[in-house]
PDB file of C-alpha atoms in Angstrom:
ATOM      1  CA  MET A1384      -1.245   5.713 -14.072  1.00 51.00           C
ATOM      2  CA  SER A1385      -0.215   3.508 -10.768  1.00 70.00           C
ATOM      3  CA  THR A1386      -2.827   1.598  -9.238  1.00 86.00           C
ATOM      4  CA  TYR A1387      -2.650   0.947  -5.513  1.00 95.00           C
ATOM      5  CA  GLN A1388      -4.178  -2.057  -3.428  1.00 95.00           C
ATOM      6  CA  ARG A1389      -2.913  -1.611   0.212  1.00 97.00           C
ATOM      7  CA  TYR A1390      -2.043   1.944   1.490  1.00 98.00           C
ATOM      8  CA  VAL A1391      -1.037   2.389   4.791  1.00 98.00           C
ATOM      9  CA  ALA A1392      -0.280   5.636   6.766  1.00 98.00           C
ATOM     10  CA  LEU A1393       2.497   6.424   9.194  1.00 98.00           C
ATOM     11  CA  GLY A1394       3.212   9.256  11.632  1.00 96.00           C
ATOM     12  CA  ASP A1395       1.619  11.230  14.331  1.00 94.00           C
ATOM     13  CA  SER A1396      -1.426  13.491  14.751  1.00 90.00           C
ATOM     14  CA  MET A1397      -1.667  14.782  11.462  1.00 90.00           C
ATOM     15  CA  THR A1398      -1.966  11.409   9.908  1.00 95.00           C
ATOM     16  CA  GLU A1399      -4.125  10.333  12.872  1.00 94.00           C
ATOM     17  CA  GLY A1400      -6.710  13.175  11.527  1.00 91.00           C
ATOM     18  CA  VAL A1401      -6.206  15.522  14.924  1.00 89.00           C
ATOM     19  CA  GLY A1402      -8.264  18.606  13.956  1.00 82.00           C
ATOM     20  CA  ASP A1403     -10.334  17.364  11.600  1.00 88.00           C
ATOM     21  CA  ASP A1404     -13.521  15.985  13.413  1.00 83.00           C
ATOM     22  CA  ASP A1405     -15.644  13.112  11.655  1.00 84.00           C
ATOM     23  CA  GLY A1406     -18.873  14.021  13.339  1.00 80.00           C
ATOM     24  CA  LEU A1407     -19.005  10.268  15.135  1.00 82.00           C
ATOM     25  CA  GLY A1408     -16.382  11.128  18.204  1.00 79.00           C
ATOM     26  CA  GLY A1409     -13.356  10.426  15.853  1.00 85.00           C
ATOM     27  CA  HIS A1410     -11.169  12.061  13.145  1.00 88.00           C
ATOM     28  CA  ARG A1411     -11.092  11.708   9.962  1.00 92.00           C
ATOM     29  CA  GLY A1412      -7.714  13.396   8.706  1.00 92.00           C
ATOM     30  CA  VAL A1413      -5.359  13.628   5.738  1.00 95.00           C
ATOM     31  CA  ALA A1414      -4.667   9.623   5.216  1.00 96.00           C
ATOM     32  CA  ASP A1415      -8.340   9.023   5.477  1.00 96.00           C
ATOM     33  CA  ARG A1416      -9.072  11.978   2.549  1.00 96.00           C
ATOM     34  CA  LEU A1417      -6.777  10.291   0.783  1.00 97.00           C
ATOM     35  CA  ALA A1418      -7.560   7.073   1.005  1.00 97.00           C
ATOM     36  CA  GLU A1419     -11.124   8.175  -0.085  1.00 95.00           C
ATOM     37  CA  HIS A1420      -9.582   9.393  -3.338  1.00 95.00           C
ATOM     38  CA  LEU A1421      -7.710   6.405  -3.848  1.00 96.00           C
ATOM     39  CA  ALA A1422     -10.860   4.140  -3.172  1.00 95.00           C
ATOM     40  CA  ARG A1423     -12.653   5.798  -5.991  1.00 92.00           C
ATOM     41  CA  HIS A1424      -9.940   5.151  -8.258  1.00 88.00           C
ATOM     42  CA  ASN A1425      -8.891   1.848  -6.980  1.00 88.00           C
ATOM     43  CA  PRO A1426     -11.623  -0.712  -6.540  1.00 85.00           C
ATOM     44  CA  GLY A1427     -10.495  -2.855  -3.887  1.00 90.00           C
ATOM     45  CA  LEU A1428      -8.112  -0.787  -1.877  1.00 96.00           C
ATOM     46  CA  LEU A1429      -7.622  -1.528   1.619  1.00 97.00           C
ATOM     47  CA  TYR A1430      -6.212   1.073   4.003  1.00 98.00           C
ATOM     48  CA  ALA A1431      -4.833   1.412   7.496  1.00 98.00           C
ATOM     49  CA  ASN A1432      -3.626   3.890   9.647  1.00 98.00           C
ATOM     50  CA  LEU A1433      -1.071   3.101  12.187  1.00 98.00           C
ATOM     51  CA  ALA A1434      -0.367   6.770  13.430  1.00 97.00           C
ATOM     52  CA  VAL A1435      -0.783   7.928  16.830  1.00 96.00           C
ATOM     53  CA  ARG A1436      -0.649  11.658  18.215  1.00 92.00           C
ATOM     54  CA  GLY A1437       2.252  12.753  20.083  1.00 90.00           C
ATOM     55  CA  ARG A1438       4.778  10.321  18.346  1.00 94.00           C
ATOM     56  CA  LEU A1439       8.427  10.976  17.581  1.00 95.00           C
ATOM     57  CA  ALA A1440       9.846  10.293  14.738  1.00 97.00           C
ATOM     58  CA  ALA A1441      11.660   7.311  16.439  1.00 97.00           C
ATOM     59  CA  GLN A1442       9.085   6.033  17.757  1.00 97.00           C
ATOM     60  CA  VAL A1443       7.174   5.731  14.185  1.00 97.00           C
ATOM     61  CA  ARG A1444      10.287   4.194  13.028  1.00 98.00           C
ATOM     62  CA  ASP A1445      10.202   1.596  15.733  1.00 98.00           C
ATOM     63  CA  GLU A1446       6.723   1.077  16.227  1.00 97.00           C
ATOM     64  CA  GLN A1447       5.218   1.769  13.036  1.00 98.00           C
ATOM     65  CA  VAL A1448       7.591   0.637  10.586  1.00 98.00           C
ATOM     66  CA  PRO A1449       7.908  -3.387  11.320  1.00 98.00           C
ATOM     67  CA  ALA A1450       4.153  -3.089  11.630  1.00 98.00           C
ATOM     68  CA  ALA A1451       3.360  -1.729   8.465  1.00 98.00           C
ATOM     69  CA  LEU A1452       5.933  -4.408   6.485  1.00 98.00           C
ATOM     70  CA  GLU A1453       4.054  -6.952   7.620  1.00 98.00           C
ATOM     71  CA  LEU A1454       0.593  -5.183   5.814  1.00 98.00           C
ATOM     72  CA  ARG A1455       2.630  -5.227   2.767  1.00 98.00           C
ATOM     73  CA  PRO A1456       1.827  -1.856   1.328  1.00 98.00           C
ATOM     74  CA  ASP A1457       2.360  -0.840  -2.046  1.00 97.00           C
ATOM     75  CA  LEU A1458       1.936   2.627  -0.910  1.00 98.00           C
ATOM     76  CA  VAL A1459       2.658   4.392   2.197  1.00 98.00           C
ATOM     77  CA  THR A1460       2.629   8.004   3.474  1.00 98.00           C
ATOM     78  CA  VAL A1461       5.085   9.060   6.472  1.00 98.00           C
ATOM     79  CA  VAL A1462       4.296  12.291   8.086  1.00 96.00           C
ATOM     80  CA  ALA A1463       6.854  12.455  10.998  1.00 96.00           C
ATOM     81  CA  GLY A1464       9.455  15.009  12.749  1.00 94.00           C
ATOM     82  CA  MET A1465       7.177  17.964  14.164  1.00 89.00           C
ATOM     83  CA  ASN A1466       6.910  16.583  17.463  1.00 90.00           C
ATOM     84  CA  ASP A1467      10.789  16.269  17.605  1.00 93.00           C
ATOM     85  CA  LEU A1468      11.066  19.901  16.166  1.00 88.00           C
ATOM     86  CA  ILE A1469       9.365  21.684  18.267  1.00 84.00           C
ATOM     87  CA  ARG A1470      11.041  20.277  21.453  1.00 85.00           C
ATOM     88  CA  PRO A1471      14.094  22.095  22.746  1.00 83.00           C
ATOM     89  CA  GLY A1472      16.866  19.243  21.636  1.00 88.00           C
ATOM     90  CA  PHE A1473      16.013  18.778  18.292  1.00 92.00           C
ATOM     91  CA  SER A1474      18.342  17.695  16.059  1.00 96.00           C
ATOM     92  CA  ALA A1475      17.710  18.332  12.456  1.00 96.00           C
ATOM     93  CA  ALA A1476      20.217  15.598  11.090  1.00 97.00           C
ATOM     94  CA  ALA A1477      19.577  13.266  13.919  1.00 97.00           C
ATOM     95  CA  THR A1478      15.978  13.070  13.240  1.00 97.00           C
ATOM     96  CA  ALA A1479      16.201  13.528   9.351  1.00 98.00           C
ATOM     97  CA  ALA A1480      18.410  10.220   9.912  1.00 98.00           C
ATOM     98  CA  VAL A1481      15.529   8.707  11.176  1.00 98.00           C
ATOM     99  CA  LEU A1482      13.275   9.121   8.611  1.00 98.00           C
ATOM    100  CA  GLU A1483      15.675   8.217   6.169  1.00 98.00           C
ATOM    101  CA  ASP A1484      15.572   5.204   7.777  1.00 98.00           C
ATOM    102  CA  MET A1485      12.145   4.386   7.317  1.00 98.00           C
ATOM    103  CA  PHE A1486      12.544   5.449   3.501  1.00 98.00           C
ATOM    104  CA  ALA A1487      15.421   2.829   3.061  1.00 98.00           C
ATOM    105  CA  THR A1488      13.394   0.366   4.945  1.00 98.00           C
ATOM    106  CA  LEU A1489       9.903   0.749   3.096  1.00 98.00           C
ATOM    107  CA  THR A1490      11.232   1.034  -0.061  1.00 98.00           C
ATOM    108  CA  ALA A1491      13.236  -1.764  -0.497  1.00 98.00           C
ATOM    109  CA  SER A1492       9.875  -3.629   0.713  1.00 98.00           C
ATOM    110  CA  GLY A1493       8.628  -2.344  -3.177  1.00 97.00           C
ATOM    111  CA  ALA A1494       6.265   0.338  -1.529  1.00 98.00           C
ATOM    112  CA  ARG A1495       5.912   3.552  -3.181  1.00 98.00           C
ATOM    113  CA  VAL A1496       6.615   6.385  -0.456  1.00 98.00           C
ATOM    114  CA  VAL A1497       5.555   9.991   0.159  1.00 98.00           C
ATOM    115  CA  THR A1498       6.521  12.168   2.573  1.00 98.00           C
ATOM    116  CA  VAL A1499       5.796  16.150   3.059  1.00 96.00           C
ATOM    117  CA  THR A1500       7.666  19.389   4.182  1.00 95.00           C
ATOM    118  CA  TYR A1501       6.655  21.574   7.214  1.00 89.00           C
ATOM    119  CA  PRO A1502       5.452  25.151   7.108  1.00 86.00           C
ATOM    120  CA  ASP A1503       7.131  27.927   8.709  1.00 78.00           C
ATOM    121  CA  LEU A1504       5.909  28.031  12.306  1.00 67.00           C
ATOM    122  CA  GLY A1505       7.262  31.570  12.636  1.00 64.00           C
ATOM    123  CA  LYS A1506       4.679  32.880  10.523  1.00 65.00           C
ATOM    124  CA  LEU A1507       1.781  30.943  12.188  1.00 66.00           C
ATOM    125  CA  SER A1508       3.006  32.838  15.368  1.00 62.00           C
ATOM    126  CA  PRO A1509       5.428  35.399  16.341  1.00 60.00           C
ATOM    127  CA  LEU A1510       6.341  33.615  19.528  1.00 54.00           C
ATOM    128  CA  VAL A1511       7.777  30.758  17.962  1.00 60.00           C
ATOM    129  CA  ARG A1512      10.062  32.557  14.941  1.00 67.00           C
ATOM    130  CA  ARG A1513      13.164  31.270  16.548  1.00 72.00           C
ATOM    131  CA  LEU A1514      11.824  27.891  15.241  1.00 76.00           C
ATOM    132  CA  ALA A1515      12.346  28.964  11.409  1.00 81.00           C
ATOM    133  CA  PRO A1516      15.953  27.818  10.825  1.00 87.00           C
ATOM    134  CA  ARG A1517      15.117  24.404  12.133  1.00 90.00           C
ATOM    135  CA  VAL A1518      12.415  24.174   9.884  1.00 89.00           C
ATOM    136  CA  LEU A1519      14.270  24.942   6.737  1.00 92.00           C
ATOM    137  CA  ASP A1520      17.258  22.967   7.997  1.00 94.00           C
ATOM    138  CA  PHE A1521      14.924  19.791   8.522  1.00 95.00           C
ATOM    139  CA  ASN A1522      13.004  20.274   4.906  1.00 95.00           C
ATOM    140  CA  ASP A1523      16.073  20.745   3.169  1.00 97.00           C
ATOM    141  CA  ARG A1524      17.557  17.284   5.039  1.00 97.00           C
ATOM    142  CA  VAL A1525      14.022  15.668   4.093  1.00 97.00           C
ATOM    143  CA  ARG A1526      14.332  16.703   0.576  1.00 97.00           C
ATOM    144  CA  THR A1527      17.883  15.242   0.232  1.00 98.00           C
ATOM    145  CA  ALA A1528      17.150  11.645   1.834  1.00 98.00           C
ATOM    146  CA  ALA A1529      13.803  11.192  -0.127  1.00 98.00           C
ATOM    147  CA  ALA A1530      15.596  11.793  -3.277  1.00 98.00           C
ATOM    148  CA  ARG A1531      18.071   9.369  -2.105  1.00 98.00           C
ATOM    149  CA  HIS A1532      15.305   6.863  -2.025  1.00 98.00           C
ATOM    150  CA  GLY A1533      12.993   7.833  -4.916  1.00 98.00           C
ATOM    151  CA  VAL A1534      10.530   9.134  -2.265  1.00 98.00           C
ATOM    152  CA  THR A1535       8.222  11.362  -3.542  1.00 98.00           C
ATOM    153  CA  VAL A1536       8.036  14.870  -1.385  1.00 97.00           C
ATOM    154  CA  LEU A1537       4.643  17.174  -1.116  1.00 96.00           C
ATOM    155  CA  ASP A1538       6.804  20.183  -0.606  1.00 94.00           C
ATOM    156  CA  ALA A1539       4.304  22.486   1.124  1.00 89.00           C
ATOM    157  CA  HIS A1540       6.629  24.537   2.647  1.00 86.00           C
ATOM    158  CA  ALA A1541       7.137  25.885  -0.865  1.00 85.00           C
ATOM    159  CA  PHE A1542       3.663  27.434  -1.074  1.00 86.00           C
ATOM    160  CA  ALA A1543       2.830  30.759   0.874  1.00 79.00           C
ATOM    161  CA  PHE A1544      -1.072  29.368   1.729  1.00 81.00           C
ATOM    162  CA  VAL A1545       0.292  26.762   3.670  1.00 83.00           C
ATOM    163  CA  THR A1546       1.135  29.457   6.707  1.00 81.00           C
ATOM    164  CA  ASP A1547      -2.546  30.803   6.621  1.00 85.00           C
ATOM    165  CA  ARG A1548      -4.042  30.677  10.246  1.00 81.00           C
ATOM    166  CA  ARG A1549      -7.246  28.979   8.408  1.00 84.00           C
ATOM    167  CA  MET A1550      -4.989  26.097   7.261  1.00 87.00           C
ATOM    168  CA  TRP A1551      -4.835  25.188  11.109  1.00 79.00           C
ATOM    169  CA  SER A1552      -6.169  24.546  14.375  1.00 74.00           C
ATOM    170  CA  HIS A1553      -6.343  27.018  17.354  1.00 73.00           C
ATOM    171  CA  ASP A1554      -3.155  24.965  18.855  1.00 72.00           C
ATOM    172  CA  ARG A1555      -1.109  26.135  15.159  1.00 63.00           C
ATOM    173  CA  ILE A1556       0.117  22.616  15.601  1.00 73.00           C
ATOM    174  CA  HIS A1557      -2.978  20.149  14.202  1.00 79.00           C
ATOM    175  CA  ALA A1558      -4.202  21.176  10.933  1.00 83.00           C
ATOM    176  CA  SER A1559      -8.288  22.153  10.606  1.00 88.00           C
ATOM    177  CA  PRO A1560     -10.331  20.742   8.163  1.00 90.00           C
ATOM    178  CA  GLU A1561      -9.322  22.843   5.480  1.00 90.00           C
ATOM    179  CA  GLY A1562      -5.766  22.092   5.761  1.00 89.00           C
ATOM    180  CA  HIS A1563      -6.520  18.168   6.026  1.00 93.00           C
ATOM    181  CA  THR A1564      -8.364  18.736   2.887  1.00 94.00           C
ATOM    182  CA  ARG A1565      -6.073  20.510   1.044  1.00 93.00           C
ATOM    183  CA  PHE A1566      -2.953  18.533   2.201  1.00 94.00           C
ATOM    184  CA  ALA A1567      -4.682  15.550   0.908  1.00 95.00           C
ATOM    185  CA  ALA A1568      -5.489  16.996  -2.581  1.00 95.00           C
ATOM    186  CA  GLY A1569      -1.407  17.729  -2.638  1.00 96.00           C
ATOM    187  CA  PHE A1570      -0.704  14.017  -1.961  1.00 97.00           C
ATOM    188  CA  ALA A1571      -3.331  13.139  -4.864  1.00 96.00           C
ATOM    189  CA  GLN A1572      -1.426  15.452  -6.973  1.00 96.00           C
ATOM    190  CA  VAL A1573       1.940  14.414  -6.266  1.00 96.00           C
ATOM    191  CA  LEU A1574       0.682  10.792  -6.936  1.00 96.00           C
ATOM    192  CA  GLU A1575      -0.410  12.131 -10.064  1.00 94.00           C
ATOM    193  CA  LEU A1576      -4.227  10.563  -8.994  1.00 94.00           C
ATOM    194  CA  PRO A1577      -7.304  10.882 -11.352  1.00 93.00           C
ATOM    195  CA  GLY A1578      -9.439  13.634 -10.659  1.00 91.00           C
ATOM    196  CA  SER A1579      -6.029  15.485  -9.160  1.00 94.00           C
ATOM    197  CA  ASP A1580      -5.115  18.903  -9.699  1.00 94.00           C
ATOM    198  CA  ASP A1581      -3.413  22.223  -8.226  1.00 93.00           C
ATOM    199  CA  THR A1582      -6.608  23.713  -6.909  1.00 91.00           C
ATOM    200  CA  TRP A1583      -5.327  23.103  -3.590  1.00 93.00           C
ATOM    201  CA  THR A1584      -2.292  25.515  -3.690  1.00 92.00           C
ATOM    202  CA  HIS A1585      -4.587  28.216  -4.575  1.00 90.00           C
ATOM    203  CA  PRO A1586      -4.760  30.742  -1.619  1.00 86.00           C
ATOM    204  CA  LEU A1587      -7.805  31.177   0.765  1.00 76.00           C
ATOM    205  CA  PRO A1588      -9.719  34.827   0.082  1.00 78.00           C
ATOM    206  CA  PRO A1589      -7.743  37.461   1.955  1.00 76.00           C
ATOM    207  CA  LEU A1590      -9.033  38.325   5.021  1.00 68.00           C
ATOM    208  CA  PRO A1591      -8.712  42.177   6.619  1.00 68.00           C
ATOM    209  CA  ALA A1592      -5.850  42.578   9.308  1.00 67.00           C
ATOM    210  CA  PRO A1593      -6.694  42.411  12.957  1.00 63.00           C
ATOM    211  CA  ALA A1594      -6.416  44.715  15.283  1.00 66.00           C
ATOM    212  CA  ALA A1595      -3.531  44.829  17.547  1.00 66.00           C
ATOM    213  CA  TRP A1596      -5.216  44.060  20.513  1.00 53.00           C
ATOM    214  CA  ARG A1597      -7.241  41.378  18.595  1.00 57.00           C
ATOM    215  CA  VAL A1598      -3.429  39.877  18.001  1.00 53.00           C
ATOM    216  CA  VAL A1599      -2.343  40.345  21.592  1.00 54.00           C
ATOM    217  CA  ALA A1600      -5.489  38.595  22.806  1.00 56.00           C
ATOM    218  CA  THR A1601      -4.975  35.930  20.407  1.00 57.00           C
ATOM    219  CA  GLU A1602      -1.442  35.168  21.061  1.00 56.00           C
ATOM    220  CA  ALA A1603      -2.430  34.993  25.137  1.00 55.00           C
ATOM    221  CA  ARG A1604      -5.191  32.854  23.974  1.00 60.00           C
ATOM    222  CA  TRP A1605      -2.659  30.615  22.558  1.00 49.00           C
ATOM    223  CA  LEU A1606      -0.047  30.625  25.464  1.00 53.00           C
ATOM    224  CA  ALA A1607      -2.682  29.936  28.225  1.00 54.00           C
ATOM    225  CA  GLY A1608      -4.748  27.083  25.930  1.00 61.00           C
ATOM    226  CA  PHE A1609      -1.850  25.142  24.138  1.00 59.00           C
ATOM    227  CA  VAL A1610       1.702  26.336  25.314  1.00 54.00           C
ATOM    228  CA  GLY A1611       1.212  26.059  29.008  1.00 51.00           C
ATOM    229  CA  PRO A1612      -0.308  22.471  28.853  1.00 56.00           C
ATOM    230  CA  TRP A1613       2.389  21.384  26.170  1.00 47.00           C
ATOM    231  CA  ILE A1614       4.961  22.452  28.442  1.00 54.00           C
ATOM    232  CA  GLY A1615       3.311  21.031  31.706  1.00 56.00           C
ATOM    233  CA  ARG A1616       3.205  17.774  30.129  1.00 55.00           C
ATOM    234  CA  ARG A1617       7.176  17.708  29.413  1.00 54.00           C
ATOM    235  CA  LEU A1618       7.684  18.427  32.718  1.00 52.00           C
ATOM    236  CA  ARG A1619       5.854  15.852  33.538  1.00 59.00           C
ATOM    237  CA  GLY A1620       7.097  13.448  30.971  1.00 62.00           C
ATOM    238  CA  ARG A1621       4.018  12.883  29.010  1.00 57.00           C
ATOM    239  CA  SER A1622       2.672  12.738  25.583  1.00 57.00           C
ATOM    240  CA  SER A1623      -0.613  13.555  24.435  1.00 59.00           C
ATOM    241  CA  GLY A1624      -0.337  10.029  22.682  1.00 57.00           C
ATOM    242  CA  ASP A1625       0.215   8.282  25.831  1.00 61.00           C
ATOM    243  CA  GLY A1626      -2.215   5.288  26.257  1.00 67.00           C
ATOM    244  CA  ARG A1627      -3.216   5.269  22.703  1.00 83.00           C
ATOM    245  CA  THR A1628      -3.021   3.146  19.900  1.00 89.00           C
ATOM    246  CA  ALA A1629      -3.530   3.032  15.971  1.00 93.00           C
ATOM    247  CA  LYS A1630      -7.293   3.943  14.948  1.00 94.00           C
ATOM    248  CA  ARG A1631      -7.298   1.877  12.087  1.00 95.00           C
ATOM    249  CA  PRO A1632      -4.115  -1.207  12.824  1.00 97.00           C
ATOM    250  CA  ALA A1633      -5.502  -3.455  10.091  1.00 97.00           C
ATOM    251  CA  LEU A1634      -6.391  -3.087   6.422  1.00 97.00           C
ATOM    252  CA  ALA A1635      -9.645  -2.561   5.666  1.00 97.00           C
ATOM    253  CA  PRO A1636     -11.503  -1.422   2.782  1.00 96.00           C
ATOM    254  CA  VAL A1637     -12.387   2.157   2.326  1.00 94.00           C
ATOM    255  CA  ALA A1638     -16.084   3.787   2.236  1.00 84.00           C
ATOM    256  CA  THR A1639     -16.586   6.319  -0.239  1.00 78.00           C
ATOM    257  CA  THR A1640     -19.022   8.977  -1.028  1.00 67.00           C
TER     258      THR A1640
END
């Protein structure tokens, strides 16, 4: 079993924890949950979270990787690319190349690196089915890049339950508390941490099929509540992460329960 003393999490809103309120006005999320699991089996673990919502992959590379290297981590999670993927000018090759730059730099420092693949967004909303080929292409490129650098991959795309809407917040981009919990358990399993297993992959209990009118109403609320404001920010050249900084920029001990 590997032991870890310095865990640094890099990425965007998923790693920041958006969608998983901590009850104190902040966010918990997949990285915090993983850090807690690590700390239970790695006494003295120090943890930093450099993620900022809205960041593109190149911003994660340029802003967060240099800061991470200064912290000399022995474990790094990299979750980036979703903000690129949903933009009109997305290039799977270019974005995957940015992730590969991060993989190469971080593994060369001696850190173990873990990353993730993304679900089929078209199964979360019929209005974005056109993004499905992008997701498949990007995931394939991430897997290939990870293999070249010895990066561990949590292949979330492989599991059907990942597109269960209960895994996601109302905006269908940020994970729900259930989603953050399961992704953290997935990272623990691929890292072969004590106490981890495959129960995170089990399907959620089935729900009755919604009435057609409810589906239409749900899609309308999503368009008005998320897609409209998102397009507005793009037109103004703004990001949800403007003015924000990392919630946990320095290594610090992790409280466990």
